JSON list of C-alpha atoms in Angstrom, two decimals:
[
{"chain": "A", "resi": 1, "resn": "UNK", "atom": "CA", "xyz": [82.23, 236.09, 111.84]},
{"chain": "A", "resi": 2, "resn": "UNK", "atom": "CA", "xyz": [84.63, 238.97, 112.53]},
{"chain": "A", "resi": 3, "resn": "UNK", "atom": "CA", "xyz": [81.66, 241.13, 113.60]},
{"chain": "A", "resi": 4, "resn": "UNK", "atom": "CA", "xyz": [80.50, 238.48, 116.05]},
{"chain": "A", "resi": 5, "resn": "UNK", "atom": "CA", "xyz": [84.00, 238.17, 117.51]},
{"chain": "A", "resi": 6, "resn": "UNK", "atom": "CA", "xyz": [84.24, 241.95, 117.87]},
{"chain": "A", "resi": 7, "resn": "UNK", "atom": "CA", "xyz": [80.82, 242.16, 119.54]},
{"chain": "A", "resi": 8, "resn": "UNK", "atom": "CA", "xyz": [81.67, 239.36, 122.03]},
{"chain": "A", "resi": 9, "resn": "UNK", "atom": "CA", "xyz": [85.02, 241.02, 122.82]},
{"chain": "A", "resi": 10, "resn": "UNK", "atom": "CA", "xyz": [83.36, 244.37, 123.50]},
{"chain": "A", "resi": 11, "resn": "UNK", "atom": "CA", "xyz": [80.73, 242.79, 125.73]},
{"chain": "A", "resi": 12, "resn": "UNK", "atom": "CA", "xyz": [83.36, 240.89, 127.75]},
{"chain": "A", "resi": 13, "resn": "UNK", "atom": "CA", "xyz": [85.41, 244.04, 128.20]},
{"chain": "A", "resi": 14, "resn": "UNK", "atom": "CA", "xyz": [82.39, 245.87, 129.59]},
{"chain": "A", "resi": 15, "resn": "UNK", "atom": "CA", "xyz": [81.52, 243.02, 131.96]},
{"chain": "A", "resi": 16, "resn": "UNK", "atom": "CA", "xyz": [85.09, 242.85, 133.26]},
{"chain": "A", "resi": 17, "resn": "UNK", "atom": "CA", "xyz": [85.06, 246.60, 133.98]},
{"chain": "A", "resi": 18, "resn": "UNK", "atom": "CA", "xyz": [81.77, 246.35, 135.89]},
{"chain": "A", "resi": 19, "resn": "UNK", "atom": "CA", "xyz": [83.08, 243.43, 137.97]},
{"chain": "A", "resi": 20, "resn": "UNK", "atom": "CA", "xyz": [86.32, 245.27, 138.72]},
{"chain": "A", "resi": 21, "resn": "UNK", "atom": "CA", "xyz": [84.43, 248.32, 139.95]},
{"chain": "A", "resi": 22, "resn": "UNK", "atom": "CA", "xyz": [81.99, 246.28, 142.08]},
{"chain": "A", "resi": 23, "resn": "UNK", "atom": "CA", "xyz": [84.57, 244.07, 143.81]},
{"chain": "A", "resi": 24, "resn": "UNK", "atom": "CA", "xyz": [87.35, 246.34, 145.05]},
{"chain": "A", "resi": 25, "resn": "UNK", "atom": "CA", "xyz": [90.49, 244.97, 146.59]},
{"chain": "A", "resi": 26, "resn": "UNK", "atom": "CA", "xyz": [89.87, 244.45, 150.37]},
{"chain": "A", "resi": 27, "resn": "UNK", "atom": "CA", "xyz": [93.34, 245.84, 151.17]},
{"chain": "A", "resi": 28, "resn": "UNK", "atom": "CA", "xyz": [92.12, 249.25, 149.94]},
{"chain": "A", "resi": 29, "resn": "UNK", "atom": "CA", "xyz": [89.80, 249.51, 152.96]},
{"chain": "A", "resi": 30, "resn": "UNK", "atom": "CA", "xyz": [90.33, 250.32, 156.62]},
{"chain": "A", "resi": 31, "resn": "UNK", "atom": "CA", "xyz": [87.75, 247.81, 157.90]},
{"chain": "A", "resi": 32, "resn": "UNK", "atom": "CA", "xyz": [87.16, 244.14, 157.18]},
{"chain": "A", "resi": 33, "resn": "UNK", "atom": "CA", "xyz": [83.99, 244.57, 155.19]},
{"chain": "A", "resi": 34, "resn": "UNK", "atom": "CA", "xyz": [81.27, 247.15, 155.70]},
{"chain": "A", "resi": 35, "resn": "UNK", "atom": "CA", "xyz": [80.31, 247.75, 159.32]},
{"chain": "A", "resi": 36, "resn": "UNK", "atom": "CA", "xyz": [77.19, 249.31, 160.82]},
{"chain": "A", "resi": 37, "resn": "UNK", "atom": "CA", "xyz": [77.78, 252.99, 161.62]},
{"chain": "A", "resi": 38, "resn": "UNK", "atom": "CA", "xyz": [75.94, 256.03, 162.86]},
{"chain": "A", "resi": 39, "resn": "UNK", "atom": "CA", "xyz": [76.40, 259.02, 160.59]},
{"chain": "A", "resi": 40, "resn": "UNK", "atom": "CA", "xyz": [75.95, 262.25, 162.58]},
{"chain": "A", "resi": 41, "resn": "UNK", "atom": "CA", "xyz": [74.98, 265.38, 160.67]},
{"chain": "A", "resi": 42, "resn": "UNK", "atom": "CA", "xyz": [75.57, 268.95, 161.82]},
{"chain": "A", "resi": 43, "resn": "UNK", "atom": "CA", "xyz": [71.81, 269.63, 161.88]},
{"chain": "A", "resi": 44, "resn": "UNK", "atom": "CA", "xyz": [71.31, 266.82, 164.46]},
{"chain": "A", "resi": 45, "resn": "UNK", "atom": "CA", "xyz": [70.08, 264.12, 162.09]},
{"chain": "A", "resi": 46, "resn": "UNK", "atom": "CA", "xyz": [71.46, 260.61, 162.52]},
{"chain": "A", "resi": 47, "resn": "UNK", "atom": "CA", "xyz": [71.43, 257.68, 160.12]},
{"chain": "A", "resi": 48, "resn": "UNK", "atom": "CA", "xyz": [72.47, 254.07, 160.53]},
{"chain": "A", "resi": 49, "resn": "UNK", "atom": "CA", "xyz": [74.17, 252.60, 157.49]},
{"chain": "A", "resi": 50, "resn": "UNK", "atom": "CA", "xyz": [76.98, 250.10, 156.75]},
{"chain": "A", "resi": 51, "resn": "UNK", "atom": "CA", "xyz": [80.21, 251.98, 155.92]},
{"chain": "A", "resi": 52, "resn": "UNK", "atom": "CA", "xyz": [83.85, 251.42, 155.15]},
{"chain": "A", "resi": 53, "resn": "UNK", "atom": "CA", "xyz": [86.76, 253.78, 154.52]},
{"chain": "A", "resi": 54, "resn": "UNK", "atom": "CA", "xyz": [88.70, 253.56, 151.27]},
{"chain": "A", "resi": 55, "resn": "UNK", "atom": "CA", "xyz": [92.36, 254.21, 152.09]},
{"chain": "A", "resi": 56, "resn": "UNK", "atom": "CA", "xyz": [93.38, 254.93, 148.49]},
{"chain": "A", "resi": 57, "resn": "UNK", "atom": "CA", "xyz": [90.59, 257.42, 147.71]},
{"chain": "A", "resi": 58, "resn": "UNK", "atom": "CA", "xyz": [90.46, 258.77, 151.27]},
{"chain": "A", "resi": 59, "resn": "UNK", "atom": "CA", "xyz": [86.70, 258.67, 151.46]},
{"chain": "A", "resi": 60, "resn": "UNK", "atom": "CA", "xyz": [83.93, 256.87, 153.26]},
{"chain": "A", "resi": 61, "resn": "UNK", "atom": "CA", "xyz": [81.62, 254.64, 151.27]},
{"chain": "A", "resi": 62, "resn": "UNK", "atom": "CA", "xyz": [78.25, 253.28, 152.38]},
{"chain": "A", "resi": 63, "resn": "UNK", "atom": "CA", "xyz": [75.99, 250.51, 151.18]},
{"chain": "A", "resi": 64, "resn": "UNK", "atom": "CA", "xyz": [72.83, 252.04, 149.82]},
{"chain": "A", "resi": 65, "resn": "UNK", "atom": "CA", "xyz": [69.79, 249.82, 150.38]},
{"chain": "A", "resi": 66, "resn": "UNK", "atom": "CA", "xyz": [67.85, 251.78, 147.75]},
{"chain": "A", "resi": 67, "resn": "UNK", "atom": "CA", "xyz": [70.42, 250.76, 145.13]},
{"chain": "A", "resi": 68, "resn": "UNK", "atom": "CA", "xyz": [70.62, 247.04, 145.90]},
{"chain": "A", "resi": 69, "resn": "UNK", "atom": "CA", "xyz": [73.41, 247.71, 148.46]},
{"chain": "A", "resi": 70, "resn": "UNK", "atom": "CA", "xyz": [75.79, 249.21, 145.93]},
{"chain": "A", "resi": 71, "resn": "UNK", "atom": "CA", "xyz": [78.71, 251.13, 147.47]},
{"chain": "A", "resi": 72, "resn": "UNK", "atom": "CA", "xyz": [78.07, 254.85, 147.26]},
{"chain": "A", "resi": 73, "resn": "UNK", "atom": "CA", "xyz": [79.95, 257.98, 148.32]},
{"chain": "A", "resi": 74, "resn": "UNK", "atom": "CA", "xyz": [78.31, 260.43, 150.72]},
{"chain": "A", "resi": 75, "resn": "UNK", "atom": "CA", "xyz": [76.98, 263.58, 149.11]},
{"chain": "A", "resi": 76, "resn": "UNK", "atom": "CA", "xyz": [77.41, 266.92, 150.83]},
{"chain": "A", "resi": 77, "resn": "UNK", "atom": "CA", "xyz": [80.16, 265.71, 153.19]},
{"chain": "A", "resi": 78, "resn": "UNK", "atom": "CA", "xyz": [80.41, 269.22, 154.60]},
{"chain": "A", "resi": 79, "resn": "UNK", "atom": "CA", "xyz": [77.05, 268.52, 156.34]},
{"chain": "A", "resi": 80, "resn": "UNK", "atom": "CA", "xyz": [78.52, 265.48, 158.20]},
{"chain": "A", "resi": 81, "resn": "UNK", "atom": "CA", "xyz": [80.02, 266.16, 161.61]},
{"chain": "A", "resi": 82, "resn": "UNK", "atom": "CA", "xyz": [81.15, 262.61, 162.50]},
{"chain": "A", "resi": 83, "resn": "UNK", "atom": "CA", "xyz": [80.81, 258.92, 161.75]},
{"chain": "A", "resi": 84, "resn": "UNK", "atom": "CA", "xyz": [80.71, 256.50, 164.69]},
{"chain": "A", "resi": 85, "resn": "UNK", "atom": "CA", "xyz": [81.67, 252.85, 164.11]},
{"chain": "A", "resi": 86, "resn": "UNK", "atom": "CA", "xyz": [81.50, 250.83, 167.33]},
{"chain": "A", "resi": 87, "resn": "UNK", "atom": "CA", "xyz": [83.99, 252.56, 169.68]},
{"chain": "A", "resi": 88, "resn": "UNK", "atom": "CA", "xyz": [85.65, 254.64, 166.95]},
{"chain": "A", "resi": 89, "resn": "UNK", "atom": "CA", "xyz": [84.59, 258.17, 166.00]},
{"chain": "A", "resi": 90, "resn": "UNK", "atom": "CA", "xyz": [85.72, 259.77, 162.75]},
{"chain": "A", "resi": 91, "resn": "UNK", "atom": "CA", "xyz": [85.32, 263.56, 162.68]},
{"chain": "A", "resi": 92, "resn": "UNK", "atom": "CA", "xyz": [85.07, 265.36, 159.36]},
{"chain": "A", "resi": 93, "resn": "UNK", "atom": "CA", "xyz": [87.39, 268.32, 159.10]},
{"chain": "A", "resi": 94, "resn": "UNK", "atom": "CA", "xyz": [87.09, 270.44, 155.98]},
{"chain": "A", "resi": 95, "resn": "UNK", "atom": "CA", "xyz": [90.38, 271.96, 154.89]},
{"chain": "A", "resi": 96, "resn": "UNK", "atom": "CA", "xyz": [90.10, 275.53, 153.69]},
{"chain": "A", "resi": 97, "resn": "UNK", "atom": "CA", "xyz": [92.68, 276.76, 151.23]}
]
């Protein structure tokens, strides 16, 4: 019986962690939900993808349709020149130390 209780407790803890990571607090974000954006790369490529900006982590996240619309962070952000969301343009500036 103790083993069953321990197993159920561990499973619930894991489920709660997954839910907490999937459903972030909306006040952490700049926008009300993910909005369609154009991501402009330095090599001229452009992609349309829903994005939002996390104010706490200071990073853009996008919904990846290949991963069941899970929020993902952009890889190789030094290749991105700007992100355009409606009439706003966010320009990536890389700080060099």
